[in-house]
PDB file of C-alpha atoms in Angstrom:
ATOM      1  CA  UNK F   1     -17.718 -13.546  18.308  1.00 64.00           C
ATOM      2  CA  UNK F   2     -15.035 -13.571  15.730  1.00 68.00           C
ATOM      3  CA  UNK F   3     -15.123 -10.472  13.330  1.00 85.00           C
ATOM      4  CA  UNK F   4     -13.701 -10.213   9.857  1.00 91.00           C
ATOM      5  CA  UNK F   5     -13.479  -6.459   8.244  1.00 93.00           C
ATOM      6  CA  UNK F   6     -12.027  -6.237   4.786  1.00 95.00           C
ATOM      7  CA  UNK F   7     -10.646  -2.524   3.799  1.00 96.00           C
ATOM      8  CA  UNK F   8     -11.424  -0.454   1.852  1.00 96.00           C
ATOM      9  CA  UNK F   9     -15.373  -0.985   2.001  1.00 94.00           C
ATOM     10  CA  UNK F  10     -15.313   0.334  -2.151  1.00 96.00           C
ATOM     11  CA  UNK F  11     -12.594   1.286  -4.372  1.00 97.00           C
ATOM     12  CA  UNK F  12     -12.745   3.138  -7.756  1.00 97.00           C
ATOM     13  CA  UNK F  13      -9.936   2.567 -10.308  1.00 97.00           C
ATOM     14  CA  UNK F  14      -9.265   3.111 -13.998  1.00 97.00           C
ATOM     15  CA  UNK F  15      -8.815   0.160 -16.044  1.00 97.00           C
ATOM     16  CA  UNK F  16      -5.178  -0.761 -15.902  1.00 97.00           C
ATOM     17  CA  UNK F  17      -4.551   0.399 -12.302  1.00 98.00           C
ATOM     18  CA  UNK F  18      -3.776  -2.326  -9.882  1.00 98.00           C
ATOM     19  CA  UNK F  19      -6.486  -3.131  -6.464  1.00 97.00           C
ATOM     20  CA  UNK F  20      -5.818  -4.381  -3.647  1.00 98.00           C
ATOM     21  CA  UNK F  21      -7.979  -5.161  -0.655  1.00 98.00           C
ATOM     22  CA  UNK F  22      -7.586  -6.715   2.699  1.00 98.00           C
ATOM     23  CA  UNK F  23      -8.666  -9.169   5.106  1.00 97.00           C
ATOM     24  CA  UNK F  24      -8.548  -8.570   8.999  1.00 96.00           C
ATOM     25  CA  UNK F  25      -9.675 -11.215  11.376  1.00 94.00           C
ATOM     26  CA  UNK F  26     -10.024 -10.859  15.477  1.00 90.00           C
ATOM     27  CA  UNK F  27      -8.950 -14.041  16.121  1.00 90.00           C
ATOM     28  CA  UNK F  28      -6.663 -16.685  14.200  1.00 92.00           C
ATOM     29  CA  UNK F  29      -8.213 -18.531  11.392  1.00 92.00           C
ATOM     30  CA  UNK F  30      -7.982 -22.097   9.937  1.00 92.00           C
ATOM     31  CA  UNK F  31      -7.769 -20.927   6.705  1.00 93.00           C
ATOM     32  CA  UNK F  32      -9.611 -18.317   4.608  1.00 96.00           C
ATOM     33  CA  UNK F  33     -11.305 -18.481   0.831  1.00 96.00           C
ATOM     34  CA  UNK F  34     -11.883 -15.560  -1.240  1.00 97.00           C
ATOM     35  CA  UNK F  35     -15.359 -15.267  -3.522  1.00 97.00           C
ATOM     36  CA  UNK F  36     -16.133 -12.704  -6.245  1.00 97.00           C
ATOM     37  CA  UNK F  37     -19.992 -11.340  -6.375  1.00 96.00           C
ATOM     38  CA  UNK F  38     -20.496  -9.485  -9.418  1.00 96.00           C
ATOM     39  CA  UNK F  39     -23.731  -7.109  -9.603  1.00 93.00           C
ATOM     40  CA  UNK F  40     -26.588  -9.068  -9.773  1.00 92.00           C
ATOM     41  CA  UNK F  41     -24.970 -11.914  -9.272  1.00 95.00           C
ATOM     42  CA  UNK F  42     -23.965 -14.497  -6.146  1.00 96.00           C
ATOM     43  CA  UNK F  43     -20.639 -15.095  -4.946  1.00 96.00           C
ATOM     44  CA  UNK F  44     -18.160 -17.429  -6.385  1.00 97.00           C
ATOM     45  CA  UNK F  45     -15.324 -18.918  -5.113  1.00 96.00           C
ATOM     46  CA  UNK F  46     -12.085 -18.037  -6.234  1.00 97.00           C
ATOM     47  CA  UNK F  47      -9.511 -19.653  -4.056  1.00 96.00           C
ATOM     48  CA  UNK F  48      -8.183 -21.361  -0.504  1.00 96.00           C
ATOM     49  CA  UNK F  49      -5.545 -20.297   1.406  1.00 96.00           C
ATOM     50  CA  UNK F  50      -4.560 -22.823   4.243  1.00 94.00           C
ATOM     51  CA  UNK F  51      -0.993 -22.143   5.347  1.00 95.00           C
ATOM     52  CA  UNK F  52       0.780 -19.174   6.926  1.00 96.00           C
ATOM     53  CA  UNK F  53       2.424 -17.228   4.902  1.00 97.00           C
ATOM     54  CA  UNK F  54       1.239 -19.005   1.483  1.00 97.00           C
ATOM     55  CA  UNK F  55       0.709 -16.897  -1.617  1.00 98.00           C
ATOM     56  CA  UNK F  56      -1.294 -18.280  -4.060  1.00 97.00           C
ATOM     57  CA  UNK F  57      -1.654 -16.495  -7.989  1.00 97.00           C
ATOM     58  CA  UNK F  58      -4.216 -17.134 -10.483  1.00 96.00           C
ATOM     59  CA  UNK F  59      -3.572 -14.831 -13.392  1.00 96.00           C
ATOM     60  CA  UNK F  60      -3.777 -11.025 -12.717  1.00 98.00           C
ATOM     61  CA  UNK F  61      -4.843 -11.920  -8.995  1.00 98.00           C
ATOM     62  CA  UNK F  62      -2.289 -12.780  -6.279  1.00 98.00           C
ATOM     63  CA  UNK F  63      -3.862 -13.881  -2.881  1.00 98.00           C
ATOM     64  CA  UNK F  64      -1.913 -14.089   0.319  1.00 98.00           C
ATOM     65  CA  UNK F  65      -2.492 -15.293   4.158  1.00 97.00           C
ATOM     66  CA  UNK F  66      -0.615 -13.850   6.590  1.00 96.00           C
ATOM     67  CA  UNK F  67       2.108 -15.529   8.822  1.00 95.00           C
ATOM     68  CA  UNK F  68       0.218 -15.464  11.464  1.00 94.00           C
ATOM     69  CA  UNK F  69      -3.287 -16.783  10.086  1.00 94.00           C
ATOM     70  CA  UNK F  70      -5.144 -13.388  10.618  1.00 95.00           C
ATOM     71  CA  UNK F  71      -5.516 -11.745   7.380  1.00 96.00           C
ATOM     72  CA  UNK F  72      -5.528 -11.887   4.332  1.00 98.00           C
ATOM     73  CA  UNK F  73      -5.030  -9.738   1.036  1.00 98.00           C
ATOM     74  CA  UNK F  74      -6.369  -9.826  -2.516  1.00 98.00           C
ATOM     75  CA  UNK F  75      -4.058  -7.875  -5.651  1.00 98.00           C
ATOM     76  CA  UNK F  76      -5.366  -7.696  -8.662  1.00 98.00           C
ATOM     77  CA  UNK F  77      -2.394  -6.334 -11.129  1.00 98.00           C
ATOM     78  CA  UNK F  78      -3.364  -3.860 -14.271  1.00 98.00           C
ATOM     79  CA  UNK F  79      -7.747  -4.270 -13.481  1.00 98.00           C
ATOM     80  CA  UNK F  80      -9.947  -4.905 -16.202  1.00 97.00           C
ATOM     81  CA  UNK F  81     -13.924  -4.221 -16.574  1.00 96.00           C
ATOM     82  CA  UNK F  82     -14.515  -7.536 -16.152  1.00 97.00           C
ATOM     83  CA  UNK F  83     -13.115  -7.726 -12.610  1.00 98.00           C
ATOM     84  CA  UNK F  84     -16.083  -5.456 -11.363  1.00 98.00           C
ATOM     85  CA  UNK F  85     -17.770  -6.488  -8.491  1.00 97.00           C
ATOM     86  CA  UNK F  86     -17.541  -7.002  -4.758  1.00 96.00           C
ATOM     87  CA  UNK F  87     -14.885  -9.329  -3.599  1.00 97.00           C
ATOM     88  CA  UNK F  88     -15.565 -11.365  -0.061  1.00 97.00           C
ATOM     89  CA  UNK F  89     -13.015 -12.960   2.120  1.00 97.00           C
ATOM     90  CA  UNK F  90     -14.593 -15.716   4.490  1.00 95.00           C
ATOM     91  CA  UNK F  91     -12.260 -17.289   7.787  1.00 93.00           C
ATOM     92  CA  UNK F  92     -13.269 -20.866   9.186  1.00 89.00           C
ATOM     93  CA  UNK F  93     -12.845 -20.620  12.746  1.00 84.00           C
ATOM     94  CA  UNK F  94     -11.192 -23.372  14.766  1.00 79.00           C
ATOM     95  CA  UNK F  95     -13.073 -25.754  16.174  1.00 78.00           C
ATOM     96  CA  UNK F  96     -16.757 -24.272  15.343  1.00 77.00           C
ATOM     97  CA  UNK F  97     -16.355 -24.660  11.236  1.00 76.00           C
ATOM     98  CA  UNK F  98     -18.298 -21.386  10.742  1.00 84.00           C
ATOM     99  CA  UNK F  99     -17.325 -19.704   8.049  1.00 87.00           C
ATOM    100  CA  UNK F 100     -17.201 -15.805   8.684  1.00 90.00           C
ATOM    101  CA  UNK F 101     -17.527 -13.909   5.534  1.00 92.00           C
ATOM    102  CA  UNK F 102     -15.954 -10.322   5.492  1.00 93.00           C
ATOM    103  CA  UNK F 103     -17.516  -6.860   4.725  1.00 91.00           C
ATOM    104  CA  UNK F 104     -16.631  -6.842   1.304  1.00 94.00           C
ATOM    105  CA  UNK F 105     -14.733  -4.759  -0.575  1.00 96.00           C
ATOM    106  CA  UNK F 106     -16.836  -3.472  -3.907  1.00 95.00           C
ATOM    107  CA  UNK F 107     -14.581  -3.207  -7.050  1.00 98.00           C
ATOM    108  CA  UNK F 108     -15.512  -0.718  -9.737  1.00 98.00           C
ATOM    109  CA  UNK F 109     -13.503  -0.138 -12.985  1.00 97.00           C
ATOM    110  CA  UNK F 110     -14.029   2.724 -15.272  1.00 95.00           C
ATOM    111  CA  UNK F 111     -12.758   2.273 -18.804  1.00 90.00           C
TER     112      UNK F 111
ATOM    113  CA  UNK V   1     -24.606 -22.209 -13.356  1.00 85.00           C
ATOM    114  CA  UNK V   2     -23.241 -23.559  -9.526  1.00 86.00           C
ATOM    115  CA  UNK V   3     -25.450 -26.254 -10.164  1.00 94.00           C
ATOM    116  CA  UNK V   4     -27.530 -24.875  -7.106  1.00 97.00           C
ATOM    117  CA  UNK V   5     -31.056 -24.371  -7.401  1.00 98.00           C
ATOM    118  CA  UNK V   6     -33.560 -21.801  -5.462  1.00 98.00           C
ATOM    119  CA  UNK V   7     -36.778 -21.111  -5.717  1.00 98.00           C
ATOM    120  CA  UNK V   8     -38.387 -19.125  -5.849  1.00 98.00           C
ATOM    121  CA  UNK V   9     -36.263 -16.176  -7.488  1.00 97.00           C
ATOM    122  CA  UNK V  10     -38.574 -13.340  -5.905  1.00 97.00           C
ATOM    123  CA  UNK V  11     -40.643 -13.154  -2.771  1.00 97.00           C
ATOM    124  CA  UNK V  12     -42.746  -9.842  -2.267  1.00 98.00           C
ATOM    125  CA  UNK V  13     -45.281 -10.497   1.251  1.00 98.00           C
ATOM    126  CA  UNK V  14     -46.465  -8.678   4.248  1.00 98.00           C
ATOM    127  CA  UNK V  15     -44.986  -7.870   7.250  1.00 98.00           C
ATOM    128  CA  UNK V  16     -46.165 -11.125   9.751  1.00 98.00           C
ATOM    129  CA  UNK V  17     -46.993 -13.759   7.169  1.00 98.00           C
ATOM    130  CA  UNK V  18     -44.700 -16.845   6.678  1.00 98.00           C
ATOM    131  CA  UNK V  19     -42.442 -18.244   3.665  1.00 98.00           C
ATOM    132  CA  UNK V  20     -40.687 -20.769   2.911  1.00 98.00           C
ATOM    133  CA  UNK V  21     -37.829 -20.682   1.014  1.00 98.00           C
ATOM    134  CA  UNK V  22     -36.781 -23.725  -1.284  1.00 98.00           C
ATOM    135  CA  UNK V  23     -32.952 -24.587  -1.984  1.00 98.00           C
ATOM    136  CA  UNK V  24     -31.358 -28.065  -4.254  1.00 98.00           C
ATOM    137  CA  UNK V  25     -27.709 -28.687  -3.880  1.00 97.00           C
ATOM    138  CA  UNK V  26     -24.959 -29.668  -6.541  1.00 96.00           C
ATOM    139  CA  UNK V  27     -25.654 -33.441  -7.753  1.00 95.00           C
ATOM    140  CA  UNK V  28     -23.699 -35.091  -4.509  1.00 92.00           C
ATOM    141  CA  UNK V  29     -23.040 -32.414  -2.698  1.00 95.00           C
ATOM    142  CA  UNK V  30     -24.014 -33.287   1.124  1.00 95.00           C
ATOM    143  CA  UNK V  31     -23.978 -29.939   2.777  1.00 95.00           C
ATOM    144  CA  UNK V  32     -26.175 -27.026   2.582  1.00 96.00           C
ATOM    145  CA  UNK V  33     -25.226 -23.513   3.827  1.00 96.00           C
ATOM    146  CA  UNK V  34     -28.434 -20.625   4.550  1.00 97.00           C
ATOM    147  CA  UNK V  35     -26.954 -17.155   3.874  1.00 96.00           C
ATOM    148  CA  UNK V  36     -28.620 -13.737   4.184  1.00 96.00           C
ATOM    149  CA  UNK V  37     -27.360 -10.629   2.653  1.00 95.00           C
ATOM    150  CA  UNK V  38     -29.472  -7.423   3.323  1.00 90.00           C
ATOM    151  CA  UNK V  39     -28.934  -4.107   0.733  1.00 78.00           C
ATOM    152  CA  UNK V  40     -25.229  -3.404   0.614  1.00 66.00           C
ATOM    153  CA  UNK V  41     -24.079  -5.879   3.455  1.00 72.00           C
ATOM    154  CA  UNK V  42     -21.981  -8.897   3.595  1.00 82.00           C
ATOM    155  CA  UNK V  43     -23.398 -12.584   3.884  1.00 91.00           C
ATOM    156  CA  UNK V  44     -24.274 -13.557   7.216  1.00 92.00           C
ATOM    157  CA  UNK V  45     -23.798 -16.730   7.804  1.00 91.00           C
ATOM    158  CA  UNK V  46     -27.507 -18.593   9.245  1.00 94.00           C
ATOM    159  CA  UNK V  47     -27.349 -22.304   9.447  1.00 95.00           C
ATOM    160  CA  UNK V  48     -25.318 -25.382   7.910  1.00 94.00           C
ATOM    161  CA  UNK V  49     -27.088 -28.731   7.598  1.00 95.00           C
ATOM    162  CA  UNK V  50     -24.897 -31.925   6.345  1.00 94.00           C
ATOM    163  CA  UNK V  51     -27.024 -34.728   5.233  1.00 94.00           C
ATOM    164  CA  UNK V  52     -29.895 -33.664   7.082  1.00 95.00           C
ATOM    165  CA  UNK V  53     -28.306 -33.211  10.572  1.00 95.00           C
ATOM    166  CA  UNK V  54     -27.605 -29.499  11.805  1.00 94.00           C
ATOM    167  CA  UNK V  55     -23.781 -29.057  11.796  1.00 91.00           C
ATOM    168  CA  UNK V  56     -23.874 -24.993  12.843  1.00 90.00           C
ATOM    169  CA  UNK V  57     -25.485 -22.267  13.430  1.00 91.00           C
ATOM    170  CA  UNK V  58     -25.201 -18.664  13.230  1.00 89.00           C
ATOM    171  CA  UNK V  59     -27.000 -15.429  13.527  1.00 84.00           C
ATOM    172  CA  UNK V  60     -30.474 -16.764  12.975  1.00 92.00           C
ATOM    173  CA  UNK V  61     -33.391 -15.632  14.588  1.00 94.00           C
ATOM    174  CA  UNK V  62     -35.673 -17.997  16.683  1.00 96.00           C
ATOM    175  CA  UNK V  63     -38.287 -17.181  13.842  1.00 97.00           C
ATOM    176  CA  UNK V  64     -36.222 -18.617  11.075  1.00 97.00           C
ATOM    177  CA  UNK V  65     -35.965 -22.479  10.888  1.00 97.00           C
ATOM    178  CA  UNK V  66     -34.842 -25.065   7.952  1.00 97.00           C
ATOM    179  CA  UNK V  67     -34.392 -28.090   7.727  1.00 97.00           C
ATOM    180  CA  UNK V  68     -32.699 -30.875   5.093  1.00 98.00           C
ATOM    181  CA  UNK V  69     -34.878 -33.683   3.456  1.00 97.00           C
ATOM    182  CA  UNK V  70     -33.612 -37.093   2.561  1.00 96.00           C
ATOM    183  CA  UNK V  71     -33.407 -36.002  -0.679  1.00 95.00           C
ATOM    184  CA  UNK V  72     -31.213 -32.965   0.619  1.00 96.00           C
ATOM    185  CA  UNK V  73     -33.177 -30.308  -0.691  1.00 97.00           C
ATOM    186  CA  UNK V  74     -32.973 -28.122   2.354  1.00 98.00           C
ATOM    187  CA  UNK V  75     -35.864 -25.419   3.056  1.00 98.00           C
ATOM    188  CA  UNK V  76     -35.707 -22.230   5.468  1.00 98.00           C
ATOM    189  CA  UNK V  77     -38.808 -21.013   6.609  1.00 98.00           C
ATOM    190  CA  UNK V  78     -39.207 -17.353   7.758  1.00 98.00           C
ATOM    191  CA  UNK V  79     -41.955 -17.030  10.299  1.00 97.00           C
ATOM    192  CA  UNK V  80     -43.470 -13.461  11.268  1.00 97.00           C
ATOM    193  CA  UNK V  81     -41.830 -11.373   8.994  1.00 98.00           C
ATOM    194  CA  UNK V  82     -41.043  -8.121   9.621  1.00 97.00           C
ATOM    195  CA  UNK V  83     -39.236  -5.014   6.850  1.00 96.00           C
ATOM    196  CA  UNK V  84     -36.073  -5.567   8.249  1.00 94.00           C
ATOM    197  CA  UNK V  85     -36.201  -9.422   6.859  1.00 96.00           C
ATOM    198  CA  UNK V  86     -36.464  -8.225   3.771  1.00 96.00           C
ATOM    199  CA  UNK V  87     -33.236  -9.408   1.855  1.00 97.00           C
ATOM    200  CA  UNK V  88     -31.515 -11.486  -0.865  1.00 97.00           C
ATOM    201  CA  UNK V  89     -31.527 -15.398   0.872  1.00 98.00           C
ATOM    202  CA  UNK V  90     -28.363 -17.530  -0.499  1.00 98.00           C
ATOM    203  CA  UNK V  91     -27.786 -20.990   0.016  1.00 97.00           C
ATOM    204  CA  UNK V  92     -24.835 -22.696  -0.660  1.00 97.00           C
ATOM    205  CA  UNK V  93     -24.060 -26.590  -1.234  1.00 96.00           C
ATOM    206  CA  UNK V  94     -20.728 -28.112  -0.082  1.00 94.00           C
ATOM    207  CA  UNK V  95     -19.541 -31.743  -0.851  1.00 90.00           C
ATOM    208  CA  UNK V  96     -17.789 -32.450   2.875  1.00 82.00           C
ATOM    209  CA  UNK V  97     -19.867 -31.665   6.388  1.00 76.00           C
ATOM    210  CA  UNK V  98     -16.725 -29.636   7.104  1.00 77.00           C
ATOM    211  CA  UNK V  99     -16.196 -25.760   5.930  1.00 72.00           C
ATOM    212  CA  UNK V 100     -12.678 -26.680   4.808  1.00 76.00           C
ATOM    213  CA  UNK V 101     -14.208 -26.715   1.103  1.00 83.00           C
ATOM    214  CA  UNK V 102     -15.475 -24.115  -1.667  1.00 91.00           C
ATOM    215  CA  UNK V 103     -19.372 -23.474  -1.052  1.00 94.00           C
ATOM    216  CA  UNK V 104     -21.147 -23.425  -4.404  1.00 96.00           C
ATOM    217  CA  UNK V 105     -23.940 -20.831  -4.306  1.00 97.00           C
ATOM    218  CA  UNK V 106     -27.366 -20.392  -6.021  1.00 98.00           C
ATOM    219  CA  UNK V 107     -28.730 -18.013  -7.599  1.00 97.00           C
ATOM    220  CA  UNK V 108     -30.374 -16.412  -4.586  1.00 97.00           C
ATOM    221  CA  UNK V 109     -34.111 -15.449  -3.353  1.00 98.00           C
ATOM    222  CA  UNK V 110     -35.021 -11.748  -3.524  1.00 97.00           C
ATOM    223  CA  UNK V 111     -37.266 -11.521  -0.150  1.00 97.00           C
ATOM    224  CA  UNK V 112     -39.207  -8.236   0.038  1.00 97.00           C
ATOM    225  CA  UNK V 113     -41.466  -7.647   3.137  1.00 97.00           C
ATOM    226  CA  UNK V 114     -44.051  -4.832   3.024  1.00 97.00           C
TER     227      UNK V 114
END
């Protein structure tokens, strides 16, 4: 079945040093939404990506799909403590509507 | 607050007994998604049911089950449990049947098999 593995599984950087992590699917997805799950917490969403090739910012965080609908990447520019946490990617196969959530890639900022 | 309801918060039972986990979408949302995440791991996706019908399934066991009332609460029952069940249970609520939209997620149930 289709696989999605985000790298790297955890990252460690000091507040003010950008993040990035990224999305790999096996097969080519519909589109792809990103969720935050902060310790303790559940996820939340964050955003949609539905074209190829769209880039989509919200603040510090820049979020792109790839031209050919496969992956994915999350950037977070100059990380706070506040953006601790573990950050999913999820793909919506065609034509089954599952929504495959990645490994996760867990954020953690030291001051 | 999602807006999503579980109950209850924490679970703690023995290996082979039977629960029954409880979950109350967002005010008009249709859809409800079953989620498990064990220690460390990524959600795995179990079962989506839109206004009571099953729309998918995915890695769930044949002794999991749920189901979605009229009301659209939707309840997953977890039938001869065994250590390895033990995990945190999400579901999510959705307004559309399809995936195409953000999931809204409660606050979780903390399952703990001994």
């Amino acid at each position: 079945g289709q696989q999605v593995m985000q790298i790297p599984q955890y990252q460690h950087v000091q507040e003010g040093e950008d993040f990035t992590t990224y999305c790999n699917s096996s097969t080519t997805l519909s589109n792809i939404q990103w969720y935050k799950q902060r310790p303790g917490g559940h996820p939340v969403f964050l955003i949609q990506l539905v074209k190829s090739g769209e880039v989509k910012k919200q603040k510090r965080l820049t979020f792109q799909f790839g031209e050919a609908k496969k992956n994915s990447s999350l950037h977070i520019t100059a990380t706070q403590t506040t953006d601790v946490g573990t950050y999913f990617c999820a793909g919506l196969e065609y034509n089954t509507d599952k929504l495959i959530f990645g490994t996760g890639t867990r954020l953690q900022v030291f001051p | 607050d999602s807006g999503v309801t579980q109950t209850p918060k924490h679970l703690i039972t023995a290996t082979g007994q039977r629960v029954t986990l409880r979950c109350s979408p967002r005010s008009g949302d249709l859809s409800v998604y079953w989620y498990q995440q064990s220690l460390d791991q990524g959600l795995q996706f179990l079962i989506h049911y839109y206004n009571g019908e099953e729309r998918a399934k995915g890695n769930i066991l044949e002794r999991f089950s749920a189901q979605q009332f009229p009301d659209l609460h939707s309840e997953l029952n977890l039938s001869s449990l065994e250590l390895g069940d033990s995990a945190l249970y999400f579901c999510a609520s959705s307004v559309s049947g399809r995936s195409l939209y953000e999931q809204y997620f409660g606050p979780g149930t903390r399952l703990t098999v001994t």
